[in-house]
mmCIF file of C-alpha atoms and ligand atoms in Angstrom:
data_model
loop_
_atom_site.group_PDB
_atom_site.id
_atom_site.type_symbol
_atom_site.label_atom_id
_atom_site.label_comp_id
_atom_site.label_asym_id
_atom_site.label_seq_id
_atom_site.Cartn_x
_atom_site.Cartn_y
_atom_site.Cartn_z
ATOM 1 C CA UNK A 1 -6.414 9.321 16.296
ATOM 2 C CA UNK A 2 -8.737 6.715 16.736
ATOM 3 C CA UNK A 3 -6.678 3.145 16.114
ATOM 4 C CA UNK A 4 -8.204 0.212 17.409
ATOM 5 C CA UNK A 5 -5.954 -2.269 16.457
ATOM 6 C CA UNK A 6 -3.520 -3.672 13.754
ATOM 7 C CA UNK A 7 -5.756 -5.095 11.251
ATOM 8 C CA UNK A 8 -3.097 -6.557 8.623
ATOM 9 C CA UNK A 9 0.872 -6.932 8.299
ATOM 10 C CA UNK A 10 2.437 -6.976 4.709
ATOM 11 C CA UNK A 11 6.025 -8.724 4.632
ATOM 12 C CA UNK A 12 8.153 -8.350 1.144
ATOM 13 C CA UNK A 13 10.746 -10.830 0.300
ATOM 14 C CA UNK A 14 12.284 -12.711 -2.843
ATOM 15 C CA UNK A 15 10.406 -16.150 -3.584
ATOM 16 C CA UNK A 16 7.042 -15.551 -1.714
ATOM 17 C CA UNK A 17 5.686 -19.379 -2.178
ATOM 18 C CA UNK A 18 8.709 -20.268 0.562
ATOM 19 C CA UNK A 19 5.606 -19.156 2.900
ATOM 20 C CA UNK A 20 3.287 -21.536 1.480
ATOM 21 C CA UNK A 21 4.363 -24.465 3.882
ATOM 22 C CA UNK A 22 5.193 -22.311 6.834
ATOM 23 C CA UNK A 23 2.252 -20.222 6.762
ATOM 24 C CA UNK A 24 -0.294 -23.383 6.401
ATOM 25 C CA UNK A 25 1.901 -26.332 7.485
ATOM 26 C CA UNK A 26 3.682 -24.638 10.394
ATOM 27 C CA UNK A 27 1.767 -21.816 11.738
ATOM 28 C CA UNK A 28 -1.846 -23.102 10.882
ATOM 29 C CA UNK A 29 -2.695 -20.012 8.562
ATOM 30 C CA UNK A 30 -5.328 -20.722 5.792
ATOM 31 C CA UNK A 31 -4.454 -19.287 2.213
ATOM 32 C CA UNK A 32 -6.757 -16.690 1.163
ATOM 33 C CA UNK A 33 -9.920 -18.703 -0.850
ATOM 34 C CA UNK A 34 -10.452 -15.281 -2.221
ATOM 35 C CA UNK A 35 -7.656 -12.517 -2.620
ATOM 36 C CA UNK A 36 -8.719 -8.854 -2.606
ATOM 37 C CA UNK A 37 -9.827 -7.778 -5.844
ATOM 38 C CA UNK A 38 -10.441 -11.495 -7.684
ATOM 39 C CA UNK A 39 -14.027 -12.090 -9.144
ATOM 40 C CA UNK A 40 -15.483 -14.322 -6.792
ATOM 41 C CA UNK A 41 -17.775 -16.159 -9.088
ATOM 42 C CA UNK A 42 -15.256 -16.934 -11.432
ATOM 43 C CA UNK A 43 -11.930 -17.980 -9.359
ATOM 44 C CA UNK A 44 -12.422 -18.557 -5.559
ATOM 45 C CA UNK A 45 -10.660 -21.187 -4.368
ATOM 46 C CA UNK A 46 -11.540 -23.619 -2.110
ATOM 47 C CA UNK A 47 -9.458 -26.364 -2.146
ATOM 48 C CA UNK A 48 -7.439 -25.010 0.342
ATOM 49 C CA UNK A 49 -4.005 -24.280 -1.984
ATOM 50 C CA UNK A 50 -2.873 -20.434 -1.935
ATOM 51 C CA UNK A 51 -4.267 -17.823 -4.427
ATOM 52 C CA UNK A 52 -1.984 -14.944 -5.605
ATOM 53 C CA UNK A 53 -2.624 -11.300 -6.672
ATOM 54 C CA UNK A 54 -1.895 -10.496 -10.309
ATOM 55 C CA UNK A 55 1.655 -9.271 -9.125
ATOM 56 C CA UNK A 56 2.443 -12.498 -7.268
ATOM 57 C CA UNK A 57 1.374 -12.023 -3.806
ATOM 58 C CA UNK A 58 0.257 -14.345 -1.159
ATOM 59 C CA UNK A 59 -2.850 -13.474 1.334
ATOM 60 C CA UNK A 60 -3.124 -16.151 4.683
ATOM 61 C CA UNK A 61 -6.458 -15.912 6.904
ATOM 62 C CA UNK A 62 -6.154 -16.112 10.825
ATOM 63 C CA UNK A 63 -10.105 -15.369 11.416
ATOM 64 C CA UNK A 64 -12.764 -14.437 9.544
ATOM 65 C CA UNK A 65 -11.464 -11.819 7.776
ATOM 66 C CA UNK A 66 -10.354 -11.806 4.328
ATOM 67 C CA UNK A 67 -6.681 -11.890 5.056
ATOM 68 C CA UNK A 68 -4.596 -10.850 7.802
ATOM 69 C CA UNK A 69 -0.722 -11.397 6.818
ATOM 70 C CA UNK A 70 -0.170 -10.401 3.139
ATOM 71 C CA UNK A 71 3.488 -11.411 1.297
ATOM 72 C CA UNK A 72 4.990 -9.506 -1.529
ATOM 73 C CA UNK A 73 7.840 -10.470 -3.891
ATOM 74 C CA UNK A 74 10.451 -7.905 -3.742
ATOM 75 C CA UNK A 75 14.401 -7.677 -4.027
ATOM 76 C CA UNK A 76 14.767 -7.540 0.014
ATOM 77 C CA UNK A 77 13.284 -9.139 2.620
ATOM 78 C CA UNK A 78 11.463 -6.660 5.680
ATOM 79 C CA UNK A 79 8.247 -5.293 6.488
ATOM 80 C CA UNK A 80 6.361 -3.752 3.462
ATOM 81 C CA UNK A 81 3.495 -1.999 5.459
ATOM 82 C CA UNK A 82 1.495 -2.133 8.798
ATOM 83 C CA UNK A 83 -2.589 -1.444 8.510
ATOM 84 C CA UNK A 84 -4.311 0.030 11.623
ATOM 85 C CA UNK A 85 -7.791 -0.032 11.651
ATOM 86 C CA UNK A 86 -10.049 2.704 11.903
ATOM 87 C CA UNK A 87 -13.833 2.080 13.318
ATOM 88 C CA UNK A 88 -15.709 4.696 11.117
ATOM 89 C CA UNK A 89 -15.290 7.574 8.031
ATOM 90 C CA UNK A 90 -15.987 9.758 10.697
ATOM 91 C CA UNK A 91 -12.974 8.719 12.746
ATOM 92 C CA UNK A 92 -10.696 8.078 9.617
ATOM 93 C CA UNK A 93 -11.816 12.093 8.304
ATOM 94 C CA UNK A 94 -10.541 13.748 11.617
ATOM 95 C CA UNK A 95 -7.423 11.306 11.489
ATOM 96 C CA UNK A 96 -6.272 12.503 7.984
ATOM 97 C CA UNK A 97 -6.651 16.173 9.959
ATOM 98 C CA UNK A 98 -5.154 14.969 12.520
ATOM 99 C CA UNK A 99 -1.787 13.654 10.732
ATOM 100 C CA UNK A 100 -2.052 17.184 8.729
ATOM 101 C CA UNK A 101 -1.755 19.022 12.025
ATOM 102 C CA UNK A 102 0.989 17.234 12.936
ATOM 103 C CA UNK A 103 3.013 17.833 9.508
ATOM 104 C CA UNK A 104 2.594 14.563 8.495
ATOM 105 C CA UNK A 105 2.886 14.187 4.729
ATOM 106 C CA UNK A 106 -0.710 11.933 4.480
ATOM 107 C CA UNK A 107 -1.075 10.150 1.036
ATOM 108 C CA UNK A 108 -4.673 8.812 0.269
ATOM 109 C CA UNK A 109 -4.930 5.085 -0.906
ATOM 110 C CA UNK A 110 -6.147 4.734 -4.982
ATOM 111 C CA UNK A 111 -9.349 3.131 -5.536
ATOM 112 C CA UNK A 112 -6.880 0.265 -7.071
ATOM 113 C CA UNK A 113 -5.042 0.242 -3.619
ATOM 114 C CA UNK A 114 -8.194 -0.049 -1.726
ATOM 115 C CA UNK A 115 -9.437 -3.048 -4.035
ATOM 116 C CA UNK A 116 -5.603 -4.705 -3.019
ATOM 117 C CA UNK A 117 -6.419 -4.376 0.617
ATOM 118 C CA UNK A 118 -9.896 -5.407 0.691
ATOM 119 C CA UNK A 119 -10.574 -2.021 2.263
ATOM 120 C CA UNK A 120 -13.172 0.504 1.434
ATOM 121 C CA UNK A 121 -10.743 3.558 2.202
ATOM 122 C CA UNK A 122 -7.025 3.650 2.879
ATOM 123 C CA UNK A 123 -4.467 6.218 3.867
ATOM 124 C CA UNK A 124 -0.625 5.396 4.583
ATOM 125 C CA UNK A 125 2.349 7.611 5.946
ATOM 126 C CA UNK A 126 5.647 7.338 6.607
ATOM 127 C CA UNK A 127 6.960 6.811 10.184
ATOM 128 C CA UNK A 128 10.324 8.086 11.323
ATOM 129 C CA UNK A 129 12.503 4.942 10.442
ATOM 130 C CA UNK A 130 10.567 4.917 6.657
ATOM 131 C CA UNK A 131 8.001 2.265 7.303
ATOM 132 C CA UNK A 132 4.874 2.372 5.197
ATOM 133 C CA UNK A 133 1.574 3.010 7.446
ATOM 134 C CA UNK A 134 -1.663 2.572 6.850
ATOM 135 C CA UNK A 135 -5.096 3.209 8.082
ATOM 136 C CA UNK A 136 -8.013 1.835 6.748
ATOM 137 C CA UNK A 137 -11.631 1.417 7.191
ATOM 138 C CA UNK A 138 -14.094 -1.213 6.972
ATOM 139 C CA UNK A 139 -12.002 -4.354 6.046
ATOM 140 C CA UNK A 140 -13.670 -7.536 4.207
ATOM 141 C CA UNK A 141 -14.653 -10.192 5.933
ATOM 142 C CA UNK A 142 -15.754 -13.600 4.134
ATOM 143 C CA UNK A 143 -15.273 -16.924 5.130
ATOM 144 C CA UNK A 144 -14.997 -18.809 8.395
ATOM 145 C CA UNK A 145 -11.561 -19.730 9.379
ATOM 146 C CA UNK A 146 -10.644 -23.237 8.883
ATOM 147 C CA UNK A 147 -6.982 -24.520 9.547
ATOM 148 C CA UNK A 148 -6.066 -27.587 7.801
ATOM 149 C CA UNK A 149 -4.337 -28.615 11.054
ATOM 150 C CA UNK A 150 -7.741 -28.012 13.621
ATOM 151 C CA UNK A 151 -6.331 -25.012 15.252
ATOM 152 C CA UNK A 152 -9.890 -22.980 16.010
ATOM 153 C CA UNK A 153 -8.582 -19.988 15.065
ATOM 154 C CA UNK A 154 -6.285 -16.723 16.175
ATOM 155 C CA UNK A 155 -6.959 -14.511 18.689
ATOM 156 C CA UNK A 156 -7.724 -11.700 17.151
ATOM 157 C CA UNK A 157 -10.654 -9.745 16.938
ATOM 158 C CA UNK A 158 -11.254 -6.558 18.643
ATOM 159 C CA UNK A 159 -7.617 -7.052 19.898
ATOM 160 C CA UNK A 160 -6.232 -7.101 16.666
ATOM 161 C CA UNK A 161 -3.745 -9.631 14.651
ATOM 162 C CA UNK A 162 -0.881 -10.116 16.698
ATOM 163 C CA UNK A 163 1.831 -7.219 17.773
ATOM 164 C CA UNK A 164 4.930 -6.539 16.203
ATOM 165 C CA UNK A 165 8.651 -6.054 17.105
ATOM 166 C CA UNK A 166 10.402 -3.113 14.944
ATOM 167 C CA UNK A 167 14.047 -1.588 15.601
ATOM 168 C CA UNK A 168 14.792 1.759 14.934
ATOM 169 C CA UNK A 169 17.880 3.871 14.130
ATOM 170 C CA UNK A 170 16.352 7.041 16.530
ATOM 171 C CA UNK A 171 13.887 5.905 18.806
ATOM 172 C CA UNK A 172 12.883 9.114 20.287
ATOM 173 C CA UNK A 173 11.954 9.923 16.706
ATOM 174 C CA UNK A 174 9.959 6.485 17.030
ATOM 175 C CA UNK A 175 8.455 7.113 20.479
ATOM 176 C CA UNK A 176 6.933 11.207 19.489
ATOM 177 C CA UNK A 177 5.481 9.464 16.265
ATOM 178 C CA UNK A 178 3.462 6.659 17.810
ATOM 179 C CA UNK A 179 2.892 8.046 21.333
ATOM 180 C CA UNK A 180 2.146 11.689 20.251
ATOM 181 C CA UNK A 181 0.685 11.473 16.797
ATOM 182 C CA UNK A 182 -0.583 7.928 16.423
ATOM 183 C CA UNK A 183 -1.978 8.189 20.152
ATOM 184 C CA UNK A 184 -0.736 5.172 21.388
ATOM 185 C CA UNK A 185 0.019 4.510 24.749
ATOM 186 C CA UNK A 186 2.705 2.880 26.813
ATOM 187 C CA UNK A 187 2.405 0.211 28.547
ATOM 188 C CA UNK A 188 6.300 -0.522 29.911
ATOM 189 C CA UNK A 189 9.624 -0.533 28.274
ATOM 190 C CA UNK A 190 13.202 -2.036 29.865
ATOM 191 C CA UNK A 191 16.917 -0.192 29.345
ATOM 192 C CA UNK A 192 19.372 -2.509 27.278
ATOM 193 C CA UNK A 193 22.310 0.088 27.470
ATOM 194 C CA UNK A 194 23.507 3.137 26.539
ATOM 195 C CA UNK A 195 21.256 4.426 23.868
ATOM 196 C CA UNK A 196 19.523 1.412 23.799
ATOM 197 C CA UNK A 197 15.948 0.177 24.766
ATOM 198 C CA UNK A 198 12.466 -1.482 23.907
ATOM 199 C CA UNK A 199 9.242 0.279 24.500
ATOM 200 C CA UNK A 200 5.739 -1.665 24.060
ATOM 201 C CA UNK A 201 2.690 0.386 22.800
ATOM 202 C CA UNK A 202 -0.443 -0.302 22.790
ATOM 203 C CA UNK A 203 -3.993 0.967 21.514
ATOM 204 C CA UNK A 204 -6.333 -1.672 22.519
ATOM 205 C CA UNK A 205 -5.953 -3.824 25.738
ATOM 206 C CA UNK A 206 -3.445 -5.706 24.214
ATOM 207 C CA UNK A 207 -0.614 -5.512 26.153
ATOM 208 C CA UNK A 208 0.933 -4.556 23.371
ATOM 209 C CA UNK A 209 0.344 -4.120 19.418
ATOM 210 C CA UNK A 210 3.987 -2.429 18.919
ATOM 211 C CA UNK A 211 7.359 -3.082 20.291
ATOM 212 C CA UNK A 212 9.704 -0.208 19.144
ATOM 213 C CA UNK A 213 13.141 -0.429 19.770
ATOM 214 C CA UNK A 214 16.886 0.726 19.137
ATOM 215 C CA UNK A 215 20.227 -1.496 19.586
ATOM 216 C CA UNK A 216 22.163 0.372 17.180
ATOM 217 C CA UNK A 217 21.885 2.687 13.976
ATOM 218 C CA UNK A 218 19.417 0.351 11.913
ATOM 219 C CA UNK A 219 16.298 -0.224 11.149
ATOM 220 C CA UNK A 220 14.543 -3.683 10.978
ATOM 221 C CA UNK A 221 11.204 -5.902 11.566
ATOM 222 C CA UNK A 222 12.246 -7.892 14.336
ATOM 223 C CA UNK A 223 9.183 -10.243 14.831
ATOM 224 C CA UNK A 224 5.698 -10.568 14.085
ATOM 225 C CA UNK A 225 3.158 -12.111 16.957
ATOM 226 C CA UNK A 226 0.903 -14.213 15.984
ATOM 227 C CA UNK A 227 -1.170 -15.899 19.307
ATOM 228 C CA UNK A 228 -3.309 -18.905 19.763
ATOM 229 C CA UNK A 229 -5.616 -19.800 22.055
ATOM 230 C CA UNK A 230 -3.748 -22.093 24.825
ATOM 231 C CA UNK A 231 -0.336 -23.742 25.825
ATOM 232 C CA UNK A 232 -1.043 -27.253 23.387
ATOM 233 C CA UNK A 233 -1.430 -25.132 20.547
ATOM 234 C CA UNK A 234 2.056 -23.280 21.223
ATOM 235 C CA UNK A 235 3.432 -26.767 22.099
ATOM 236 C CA UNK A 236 1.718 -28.626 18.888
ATOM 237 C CA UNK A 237 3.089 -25.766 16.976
ATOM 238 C CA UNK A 238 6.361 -25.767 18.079
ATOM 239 C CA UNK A 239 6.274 -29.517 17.421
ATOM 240 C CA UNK A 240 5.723 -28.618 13.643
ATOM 241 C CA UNK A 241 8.296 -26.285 13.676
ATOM 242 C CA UNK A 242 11.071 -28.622 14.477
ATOM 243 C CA UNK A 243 9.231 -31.313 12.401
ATOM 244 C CA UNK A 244 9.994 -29.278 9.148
ATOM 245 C CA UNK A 245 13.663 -28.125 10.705
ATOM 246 C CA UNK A 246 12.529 -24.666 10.949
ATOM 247 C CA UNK A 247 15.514 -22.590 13.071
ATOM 248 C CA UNK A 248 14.019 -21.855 16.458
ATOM 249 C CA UNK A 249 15.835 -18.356 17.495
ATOM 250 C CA UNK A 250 14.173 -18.226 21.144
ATOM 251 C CA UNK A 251 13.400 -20.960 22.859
ATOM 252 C CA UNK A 252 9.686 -21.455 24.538
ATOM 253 C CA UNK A 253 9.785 -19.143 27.865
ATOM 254 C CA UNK A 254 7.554 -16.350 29.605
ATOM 255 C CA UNK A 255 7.869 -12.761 28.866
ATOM 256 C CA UNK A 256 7.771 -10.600 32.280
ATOM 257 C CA UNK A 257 5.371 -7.721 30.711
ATOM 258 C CA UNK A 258 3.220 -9.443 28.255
ATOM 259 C CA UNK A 259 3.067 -11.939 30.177
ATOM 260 C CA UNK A 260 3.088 -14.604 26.525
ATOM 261 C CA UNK A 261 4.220 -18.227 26.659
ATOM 262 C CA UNK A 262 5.719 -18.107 23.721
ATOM 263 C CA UNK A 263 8.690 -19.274 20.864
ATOM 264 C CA UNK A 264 10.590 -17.336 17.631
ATOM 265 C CA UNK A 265 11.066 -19.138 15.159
ATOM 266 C CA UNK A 266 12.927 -18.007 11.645
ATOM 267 C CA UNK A 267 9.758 -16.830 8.712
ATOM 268 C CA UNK A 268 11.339 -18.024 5.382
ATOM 269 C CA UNK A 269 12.396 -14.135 5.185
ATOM 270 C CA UNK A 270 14.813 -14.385 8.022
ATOM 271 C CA UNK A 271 13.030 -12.179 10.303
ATOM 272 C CA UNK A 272 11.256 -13.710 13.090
ATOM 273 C CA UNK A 273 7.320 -15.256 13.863
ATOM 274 C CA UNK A 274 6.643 -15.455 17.875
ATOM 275 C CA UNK A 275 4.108 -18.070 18.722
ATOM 276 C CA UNK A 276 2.445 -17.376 22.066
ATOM 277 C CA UNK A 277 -0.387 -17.836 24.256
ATOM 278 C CA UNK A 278 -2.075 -16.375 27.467
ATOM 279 C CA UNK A 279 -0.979 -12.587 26.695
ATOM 280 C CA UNK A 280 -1.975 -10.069 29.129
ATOM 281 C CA UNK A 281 -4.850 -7.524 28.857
ATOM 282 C CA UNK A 282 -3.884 -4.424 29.964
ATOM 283 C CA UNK A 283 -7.134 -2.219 31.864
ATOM 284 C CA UNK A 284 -7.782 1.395 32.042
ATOM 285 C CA UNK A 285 -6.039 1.981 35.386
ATOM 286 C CA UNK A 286 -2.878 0.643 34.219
ATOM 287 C CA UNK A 287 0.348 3.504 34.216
ATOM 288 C CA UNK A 288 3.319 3.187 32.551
ATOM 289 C CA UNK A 289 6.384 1.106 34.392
ATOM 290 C CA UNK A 290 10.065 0.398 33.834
ATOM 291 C CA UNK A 291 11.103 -3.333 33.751
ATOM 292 C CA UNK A 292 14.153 -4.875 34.827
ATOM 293 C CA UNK A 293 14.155 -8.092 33.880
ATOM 294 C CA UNK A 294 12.772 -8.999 30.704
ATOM 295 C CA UNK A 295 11.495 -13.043 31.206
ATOM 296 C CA UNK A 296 9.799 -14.853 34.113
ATOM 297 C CA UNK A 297 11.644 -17.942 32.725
ATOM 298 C CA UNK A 298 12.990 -19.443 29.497
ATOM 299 C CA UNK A 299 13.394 -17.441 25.764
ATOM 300 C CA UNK A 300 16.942 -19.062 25.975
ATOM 301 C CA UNK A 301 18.612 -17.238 22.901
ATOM 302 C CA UNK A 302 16.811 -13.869 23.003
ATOM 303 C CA UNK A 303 18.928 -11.453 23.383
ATOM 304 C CA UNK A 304 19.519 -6.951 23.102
ATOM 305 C CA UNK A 305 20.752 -7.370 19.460
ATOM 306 C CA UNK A 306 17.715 -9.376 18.453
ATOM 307 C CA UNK A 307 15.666 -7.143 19.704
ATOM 308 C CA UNK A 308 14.819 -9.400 23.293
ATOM 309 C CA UNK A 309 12.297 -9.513 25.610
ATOM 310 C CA UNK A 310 8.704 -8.630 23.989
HETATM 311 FE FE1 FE2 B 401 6.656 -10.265 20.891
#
């Protein structure tokens, strides 16, 4: 299959507007002017306060893309879907027949879905664990980003939103979907003990878009990535964070793999954001390697049960 990158996260949680202040105040996200599927000539928005969707959810801008980080009200809070992006109907035709000859149970998006997502076509799938996956073509793109706070923007682009952090109740389960169906590759992955360990996939030269992991019989979105362009931005973020008493989980260190200067903080659904910086691009020589130590320095409080060391 031909992923390029992660194009959008959706989170699901009770009392989405909690984001509202995090999203813009903390993390520098812009609120959607537009949401997917609102008439533009009668209701954009563009006094910078957040838009919702008819069923109450909240759409936040890191580029120039319509949205990039979508959240749902729901009973539980967790990851409601991951959208990989697919570069052409050609490429998104033989990936449907792709997932088919792999016995994947493929369900095609609804023209009302599409509209939702600001996509022209849609698929999702189920992985192993019961996440909702989606690929998608041609994504909307309308206005330039503009943080309320000055940060320039996200890097993003063709490298993607961000990566995420997922645990897994059966990881080899995890590993054959992503590695052997998905076509994503690995880049490293570190032991945490018996049964236990983190792997970090990518499909672009990210170092990684997914970190998939097991430290016991659960499932759970660990953290979401989302990284800025230098060390004052992490530091002016971080800044905000405590500001507005947000919990910081991991204190600001260096990863040894992805190389990311970087801090978790708590999202108002409990699971965590990472703010980083200066993440590696991996090339086309690179091969697979084991780690042993998971930070150069710092990330004081990350540890195997929360998922540590991406
Ligand atoms: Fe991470």
């Amino acid at each position: 299959m031909d992923i390029r990158n992660l194009g959008y996260v959706g989170v699901e949680g009770p009392d989405p507007s909690g984001w509202i202040p995090f999203a813009t105040e903390v993390c520098g996200l812009m609120p959607s002017p537009l949401v997917p599927g609102q008439d533009p000539s009668a209701t954009a928005s563009n006094d910078g306060t957040a838009n919702t969707s008819k069923d109450g959810t909240l759409f936040f801008k890191m580029d120039d893309r319509q949205w990039r980080l979508s959240v749902h009200p729901a009973e539980q809070p967790g990851l409601r879907y991951l959208g990989f992006e697919i570069p052409s109907p050609a490429a998104f035709e033989t990936a449907l027949v792709e997932l088919g000859e792999h016995g994947i149970d493929v369900t095609s998006g609804t023209p009302e879905e599409c509209v939702a997502r600001g996509v022209r076509r849609m698929a999702h799938v189920s992985d192993p664990a019961g996440n909702r996956i989606e690929f998608f073509f041609s994504a909307t793109s309308d206005a330039p980003f503009q943080s309320a706070l000055g940060i320039p923007s996200f890097l993003t682009g063709s490298l993607g939103m961000g990566h995420v952090g997922m645990l897994v109740p059966d990881l080899e389960a995890g590993l054959h979907f992503y590695l052997d169906v998905l076509g994503f590759e690995e880049t490293d992955y570190f032991e945490i003990g018996p049964g236990m360990a983190m792997h970090f996939l990518r499909c672009n030269a990210r170092h990684h878009t997914l970190a998939i992991g097991r430290v016991g019989d659960f499932k759970a979105l660990h953290h979401i990535l989302l990284e800025v362009q230098d060390v004052d931005q992490v530091g002016q973020l971080h800044d905000r964070a405590t500001a507005a008493s947000i919990p910081i989980s991991t204190q600001i260190g260096r990863h040894a793999n992805d190389l990311m200067f970087s801090f978790y903080m708590n999202s108002p659904f409990g699971f965590d954001i990472e703010i980083g910086c200066e993440g590696r691009l991996i090339g086309e020589d690179w091969v697979p390697q084991k780690l042993i130590r998971p930070d150069i320095w710092g990330h004081a409080g990350l540890t195997a049960e929360t998922g540590g060391g991406d």
